[in-house]
Amino acid sequence: MSDTTTSTLTKEGPNMRLFWGSFIALVATAFGFILRALVIGDWQVEYGFSGTQVGTLTGVGLWPFAISIVLFSLVIDRLGYKNVLYFAFGAHIVSAILTISAAGMDPETGYTMLYWGTFIVALGNGAIEAAVNPIVATMFSENKTKWLNILHAGWAAGLVLGGILALMMGAGIAADGSLVSGWFGAGSLWQWKIGLILLPTLAYGYMLFSETFPVQERVKAGVSYKDMLKELGVGGAAIIITLMVLNLGEVFGWPLGASLTVIAALTIAYGYFVPALGQPLLIVLMLIMIPLAITELGTDSWISELMGPAMDSIGLQAGWVLVYTSFIMMVLRFFAGSIVHRISPLGLLALSSLIAAIGLYTLSGASAAGLAILAGATIFAFGKAFFWPTMLGVVAEQFPRGGALTLNVIAGVGMIAAGVVGTVLIGNIQDRALQAEVTKVNSEAVTQYFTEPQSSIFGDYNKLNAEALAASGSEEIKAQVETATENSKTSALATVAWFPIVMFIGFALLIAYFNTRGGYKAKSLVEEKSAEVKA
């Protein structure tokens, strides 16, 4: 029996085993995210990576998600949800093996292995979300925002569970290069932590692969494939194509002219096949998704490193900040339904943006006080809790004719923006701020302990030469650089705080737009079809 032709909508209601299997699949994607976030510092010490290199490794855990989710969304209704989930399952297994195999290798080979291991897990994560988002939106078509929030509580739950397990295993490699003992002994902690992803991977495989899957809402309503493409239109396609091609150009070293030529060719080809601009509201939401993803995922990717000095001052590993904020996010997402009944999804997003900005600004000043760290982290957690699933809910409710494509493209835009722009930008901010801070106190140290200019998508930067600094023997210079490093991390958080302010302005304008049209209201393909029949 085909998994794309059997609906789970029976007399008993939606298939809750399918829902909770999808929930666990998102737990697995979160394991892949947080485990790398918690060991990225170990990799930096072991291999001597720069802040920008660390940002690139973090980013490659995000942007391939966009490649995967967009491509699968174009064919998932024909390929079948189960086949896409088989791909994700294999990607998670292969990624764990490849990443663990990098242990003990030289810096260049290790970087390559870690890069491709992270790339593969991101492809698997994109495949999972390409499947579970439309599955849940279809099963709960009358209450999409509520159930997408509950589904994505699985992401937060994975951050909490994976974070607790990894942190309890030990801190890994200390900043001075010494090994910290954990459950499985010193020197092998990060490999064991990466292996934890196999636990939820095996669980979702067991839960999902015996199930049948629903016919997507758009397919069931008889909306054609081309009509689905028209919802995105050439305007929406141009945004995602531009982000994807520019990123691939950076990865493979294409000249800018070549990338622009590919962007133009693909956009024109899409416009020729789909002669429609696309829904203007969808295009606006895609643009807002860029700062939204940077605020949530870009910051989460770096939070352990950014808060390291402040958390050390109170005797805790920095990863506990991410676990704590994720726990708050998990709990709140289970109650999203009751909140959106009181204020619209756009109102919730606008309010969340303001709260997130306040939280990030508070964290940027929490350099020593434990209570300030706790307060800032709590405020930020309340702010970011509803961002991702509520944005998905808005798209699902406003563009049901777009099916899996529009629902997943918005997520793809977010992930690639976080991976290409957010994580690398935050790393680059630190590298530049570090050089500026050191220059203030000891300009000679910059010429002695920083490399020649390195290139990145945000321009050239100078990398701290950790080996040269360690060999200098000057405790005064080391102390100066350590203080400068702490200040550079604070600078990064303060800069990111501007992104949710931009989001707030965007959501406020959208609220005003909907108020001119009688207020926010979800669209229904069932009602649309009934109206067509009556006409």
PDB file of N, CA and C in Angstrom, residues 21-30 65 68-69 72 76 81 84-89 91-92 121-135 151-152 197 200-201 204 208-209 408:
ATOM      1  N   GLY A  21       6.057   9.852  16.299  1.00  0.00           N
ATOM      2  CA  GLY A  21       7.245   9.438  15.551  1.00  0.00           C
ATOM      3  C   GLY A  21       7.900  10.625  14.868  1.00  0.00           C
ATOM      4  N   SER A  22       7.057  11.519  14.322  1.00  0.00           N
ATOM      5  CA  SER A  22       7.568  12.747  13.714  1.00  0.00           C
ATOM      6  C   SER A  22       8.225  13.640  14.773  1.00  0.00           C
ATOM      7  N   PHE A  23       7.629  13.669  15.946  1.00  0.00           N
ATOM      8  CA  PHE A  23       8.177  14.423  17.082  1.00  0.00           C
ATOM      9  C   PHE A  23       9.579  13.920  17.420  1.00  0.00           C
ATOM     10  N   ILE A  24       9.741  12.588  17.510  1.00  0.00           N
ATOM     11  CA  ILE A  24      11.051  12.006  17.836  1.00  0.00           C
ATOM     12  C   ILE A  24      12.057  12.249  16.714  1.00  0.00           C
ATOM     13  N   ALA A  25      11.576  12.271  15.472  1.00  0.00           N
ATOM     14  CA  ALA A  25      12.474  12.582  14.358  1.00  0.00           C
ATOM     15  C   ALA A  25      13.064  13.986  14.518  1.00  0.00           C
ATOM     16  N   LEU A  26      12.247  14.932  14.985  1.00  0.00           N
ATOM     17  CA  LEU A  26      12.783  16.265  15.249  1.00  0.00           C
ATOM     18  C   LEU A  26      13.713  16.265  16.450  1.00  0.00           C
ATOM     19  N   VAL A  27      13.468  15.384  17.412  1.00  0.00           N
ATOM     20  CA  VAL A  27      14.415  15.216  18.522  1.00  0.00           C
ATOM     21  C   VAL A  27      15.791  14.837  17.977  1.00  0.00           C
ATOM     22  N   ALA A  28      15.809  13.934  16.993  1.00  0.00           N
ATOM     23  CA  ALA A  28      17.078  13.504  16.393  1.00  0.00           C
ATOM     24  C   ALA A  28      17.784  14.672  15.698  1.00  0.00           C
ATOM     25  N   THR A  29      17.028  15.518  14.996  1.00  0.00           N
ATOM     26  CA  THR A  29      17.659  16.665  14.335  1.00  0.00           C
ATOM     27  C   THR A  29      18.270  17.607  15.368  1.00  0.00           C
ATOM     28  N   ALA A  30      17.581  17.771  16.497  1.00  0.00           N
ATOM     29  CA  ALA A  30      18.105  18.633  17.555  1.00  0.00           C
ATOM     30  C   ALA A  30      19.351  18.027  18.198  1.00  0.00           C
ATOM     31  N   PHE A  65      20.641  21.940   4.998  1.00  0.00           N
ATOM     32  CA  PHE A  65      19.232  21.699   5.331  1.00  0.00           C
ATOM     33  C   PHE A  65      18.336  22.331   4.262  1.00  0.00           C
ATOM     34  N   SER A  68      18.289  20.372   1.011  1.00  0.00           N
ATOM     35  CA  SER A  68      17.523  19.136   1.183  1.00  0.00           C
ATOM     36  C   SER A  68      16.022  19.404   1.261  1.00  0.00           C
ATOM     37  N   ILE A  69      15.626  20.363   2.094  1.00  0.00           N
ATOM     38  CA  ILE A  69      14.193  20.575   2.318  1.00  0.00           C
ATOM     39  C   ILE A  69      13.516  21.124   1.067  1.00  0.00           C
ATOM     40  N   PHE A  72      13.481  18.185  -1.735  1.00  0.00           N
ATOM     41  CA  PHE A  72      12.512  17.153  -1.384  1.00  0.00           C
ATOM     42  C   PHE A  72      11.081  17.669  -1.442  1.00  0.00           C
ATOM     43  N   ILE A  76       8.189  15.495  -2.957  1.00  0.00           N
ATOM     44  CA  ILE A  76       7.806  14.609  -1.864  1.00  0.00           C
ATOM     45  C   ILE A  76       6.420  14.000  -2.061  1.00  0.00           C
ATOM     46  N   TYR A  81       6.524  10.196   1.583  1.00  0.00           N
ATOM     47  CA  TYR A  81       7.125  10.587   2.853  1.00  0.00           C
ATOM     48  C   TYR A  81       8.074   9.519   3.388  1.00  0.00           C
ATOM     49  N   VAL A  84      11.534   9.527   1.806  1.00  0.00           N
ATOM     50  CA  VAL A  84      12.321  10.672   2.260  1.00  0.00           C
ATOM     51  C   VAL A  84      12.866  10.418   3.666  1.00  0.00           C
ATOM     52  N   LEU A  85      12.054   9.811   4.511  1.00  0.00           N
ATOM     53  CA  LEU A  85      12.503   9.507   5.863  1.00  0.00           C
ATOM     54  C   LEU A  85      13.552   8.398   5.881  1.00  0.00           C
ATOM     55  N   TYR A  86      13.495   7.467   4.937  1.00  0.00           N
ATOM     56  CA  TYR A  86      14.567   6.476   4.800  1.00  0.00           C
ATOM     57  C   TYR A  86      15.895   7.176   4.513  1.00  0.00           C
ATOM     58  N   PHE A  87      15.850   8.171   3.629  1.00  0.00           N
ATOM     59  CA  PHE A  87      17.065   8.931   3.313  1.00  0.00           C
ATOM     60  C   PHE A  87      17.613   9.604   4.569  1.00  0.00           C
ATOM     61  N   ALA A  88      16.723  10.240   5.347  1.00  0.00           N
ATOM     62  CA  ALA A  88      17.148  10.923   6.566  1.00  0.00           C
ATOM     63  C   ALA A  88      17.789   9.948   7.548  1.00  0.00           C
ATOM     64  N   PHE A  89      17.190   8.783   7.697  1.00  0.00           N
ATOM     65  CA  PHE A  89      17.702   7.765   8.607  1.00  0.00           C
ATOM     66  C   PHE A  89      19.132   7.369   8.212  1.00  0.00           C
ATOM     67  N   ALA A  91      21.232   9.119   6.408  1.00  0.00           N
ATOM     68  CA  ALA A  91      22.126  10.266   6.558  1.00  0.00           C
ATOM     69  C   ALA A  91      22.595  10.415   7.997  1.00  0.00           C
ATOM     70  N   HIS A  92      21.694  10.203   8.951  1.00  0.00           N
ATOM     71  CA  HIS A  92      22.081  10.327  10.355  1.00  0.00           C
ATOM     72  C   HIS A  92      23.095   9.253  10.760  1.00  0.00           C
ATOM     73  N   VAL A 121      24.647  15.306   7.993  1.00  0.00           N
ATOM     74  CA  VAL A 121      23.585  15.329   9.006  1.00  0.00           C
ATOM     75  C   VAL A 121      22.594  16.450   8.707  1.00  0.00           C
ATOM     76  N   ALA A 122      23.082  17.561   8.137  1.00  0.00           N
ATOM     77  CA  ALA A 122      22.173  18.655   7.783  1.00  0.00           C
ATOM     78  C   ALA A 122      21.230  18.256   6.657  1.00  0.00           C
ATOM     79  N   LEU A 123      21.734  17.480   5.685  1.00  0.00           N
ATOM     80  CA  LEU A 123      20.853  16.963   4.628  1.00  0.00           C
ATOM     81  C   LEU A 123      19.759  16.081   5.224  1.00  0.00           C
ATOM     82  N   GLY A 124      20.144  15.223   6.170  1.00  0.00           N
ATOM     83  CA  GLY A 124      19.156  14.366   6.830  1.00  0.00           C
ATOM     84  C   GLY A 124      18.131  15.171   7.603  1.00  0.00           C
ATOM     85  N   ASN A 125      18.581  16.219   8.285  1.00  0.00           N
ATOM     86  CA  ASN A 125      17.664  17.067   9.042  1.00  0.00           C
ATOM     87  C   ASN A 125      16.666  17.764   8.124  1.00  0.00           C
ATOM     88  N   GLY A 126      17.144  18.218   6.968  1.00  0.00           N
ATOM     89  CA  GLY A 126      16.242  18.852   6.015  1.00  0.00           C
ATOM     90  C   GLY A 126      15.204  17.881   5.479  1.00  0.00           C
ATOM     91  N   ALA A 127      15.623  16.632   5.239  1.00  0.00           N
ATOM     92  CA  ALA A 127      14.692  15.619   4.749  1.00  0.00           C
ATOM     93  C   ALA A 127      13.603  15.338   5.780  1.00  0.00           C
ATOM     94  N   ILE A 128      13.992  15.294   7.052  1.00  0.00           N
ATOM     95  CA  ILE A 128      13.002  15.058   8.109  1.00  0.00           C
ATOM     96  C   ILE A 128      11.963  16.174   8.139  1.00  0.00           C
ATOM     97  N   GLU A 129      12.436  17.420   8.131  1.00  0.00           N
ATOM     98  CA  GLU A 129      11.466  18.511   8.232  1.00  0.00           C
ATOM     99  C   GLU A 129      10.638  18.639   6.961  1.00  0.00           C
ATOM    100  N   ALA A 130      11.217  18.265   5.812  1.00  0.00           N
ATOM    101  CA  ALA A 130      10.445  18.271   4.567  1.00  0.00           C
ATOM    102  C   ALA A 130       9.253  17.337   4.662  1.00  0.00           C
ATOM    103  N   ALA A 131       9.388  16.268   5.452  1.00  0.00           N
ATOM    104  CA  ALA A 131       8.309  15.294   5.598  1.00  0.00           C
ATOM    105  C   ALA A 131       7.364  15.632   6.741  1.00  0.00           C
ATOM    106  N   VAL A 132       7.905  15.905   7.928  1.00  0.00           N
ATOM    107  CA  VAL A 132       7.038  15.998   9.108  1.00  0.00           C
ATOM    108  C   VAL A 132       6.192  17.263   9.116  1.00  0.00           C
ATOM    109  N   ASN A 133       6.685  18.367   8.543  1.00  0.00           N
ATOM    110  CA  ASN A 133       5.864  19.589   8.533  1.00  0.00           C
ATOM    111  C   ASN A 133       4.555  19.401   7.757  1.00  0.00           C
ATOM    112  N   PRO A 134       4.602  18.944   6.494  1.00  0.00           N
ATOM    113  CA  PRO A 134       3.327  18.732   5.792  1.00  0.00           C
ATOM    114  C   PRO A 134       2.495  17.593   6.360  1.00  0.00           C
ATOM    115  N   ILE A 135       3.134  16.570   6.928  1.00  0.00           N
ATOM    116  CA  ILE A 135       2.373  15.485   7.561  1.00  0.00           C
ATOM    117  C   ILE A 135       1.494  16.044   8.670  1.00  0.00           C
ATOM    118  N   LEU A 151       4.653  19.981  17.590  1.00  0.00           N
ATOM    119  CA  LEU A 151       5.628  19.176  16.855  1.00  0.00           C
ATOM    120  C   LEU A 151       7.043  19.696  17.083  1.00  0.00           C
ATOM    121  N   HIS A 152       7.217  21.008  16.971  1.00  0.00           N
ATOM    122  CA  HIS A 152       8.554  21.588  17.092  1.00  0.00           C
ATOM    123  C   HIS A 152       8.998  21.739  18.539  1.00  0.00           C
ATOM    124  N   ILE A 197      23.475  10.667  18.871  1.00  0.00           N
ATOM    125  CA  ILE A 197      22.411  10.895  17.896  1.00  0.00           C
ATOM    126  C   ILE A 197      21.781   9.593  17.434  1.00  0.00           C
ATOM    127  N   PRO A 200      17.932   8.624  19.278  1.00  0.00           N
ATOM    128  CA  PRO A 200      16.637   9.026  18.691  1.00  0.00           C
ATOM    129  C   PRO A 200      16.499   8.592  17.240  1.00  0.00           C
ATOM    130  N   THR A 201      17.612   8.407  16.534  1.00  0.00           N
ATOM    131  CA  THR A 201      17.531   7.958  15.141  1.00  0.00           C
ATOM    132  C   THR A 201      16.908   6.576  15.060  1.00  0.00           C
ATOM    133  N   TYR A 204      13.046   6.872  15.980  1.00  0.00           N
ATOM    134  CA  TYR A 204      12.078   7.334  14.982  1.00  0.00           C
ATOM    135  C   TYR A 204      11.968   6.341  13.834  1.00  0.00           C
ATOM    136  N   LEU A 208       8.232   5.100  12.780  1.00  0.00           N
ATOM    137  CA  LEU A 208       7.653   5.591  11.537  1.00  0.00           C
ATOM    138  C   LEU A 208       7.612   4.599  10.390  1.00  0.00           C
ATOM    139  N   PHE A 209       8.578   3.712  10.303  1.00  0.00           N
ATOM    140  CA  PHE A 209       8.705   2.927   9.084  1.00  0.00           C
ATOM    141  C   PHE A 209       7.653   1.835   8.937  1.00  0.00           C
ATOM    142  N   ASN A 408       7.706  24.403   3.460  1.00  0.00           N
ATOM    143  CA  ASN A 408       9.087  24.007   3.707  1.00  0.00           C
ATOM    144  C   ASN A 408      10.106  25.000   3.160  1.00  0.00           C
TER     145      ASN A 408
END
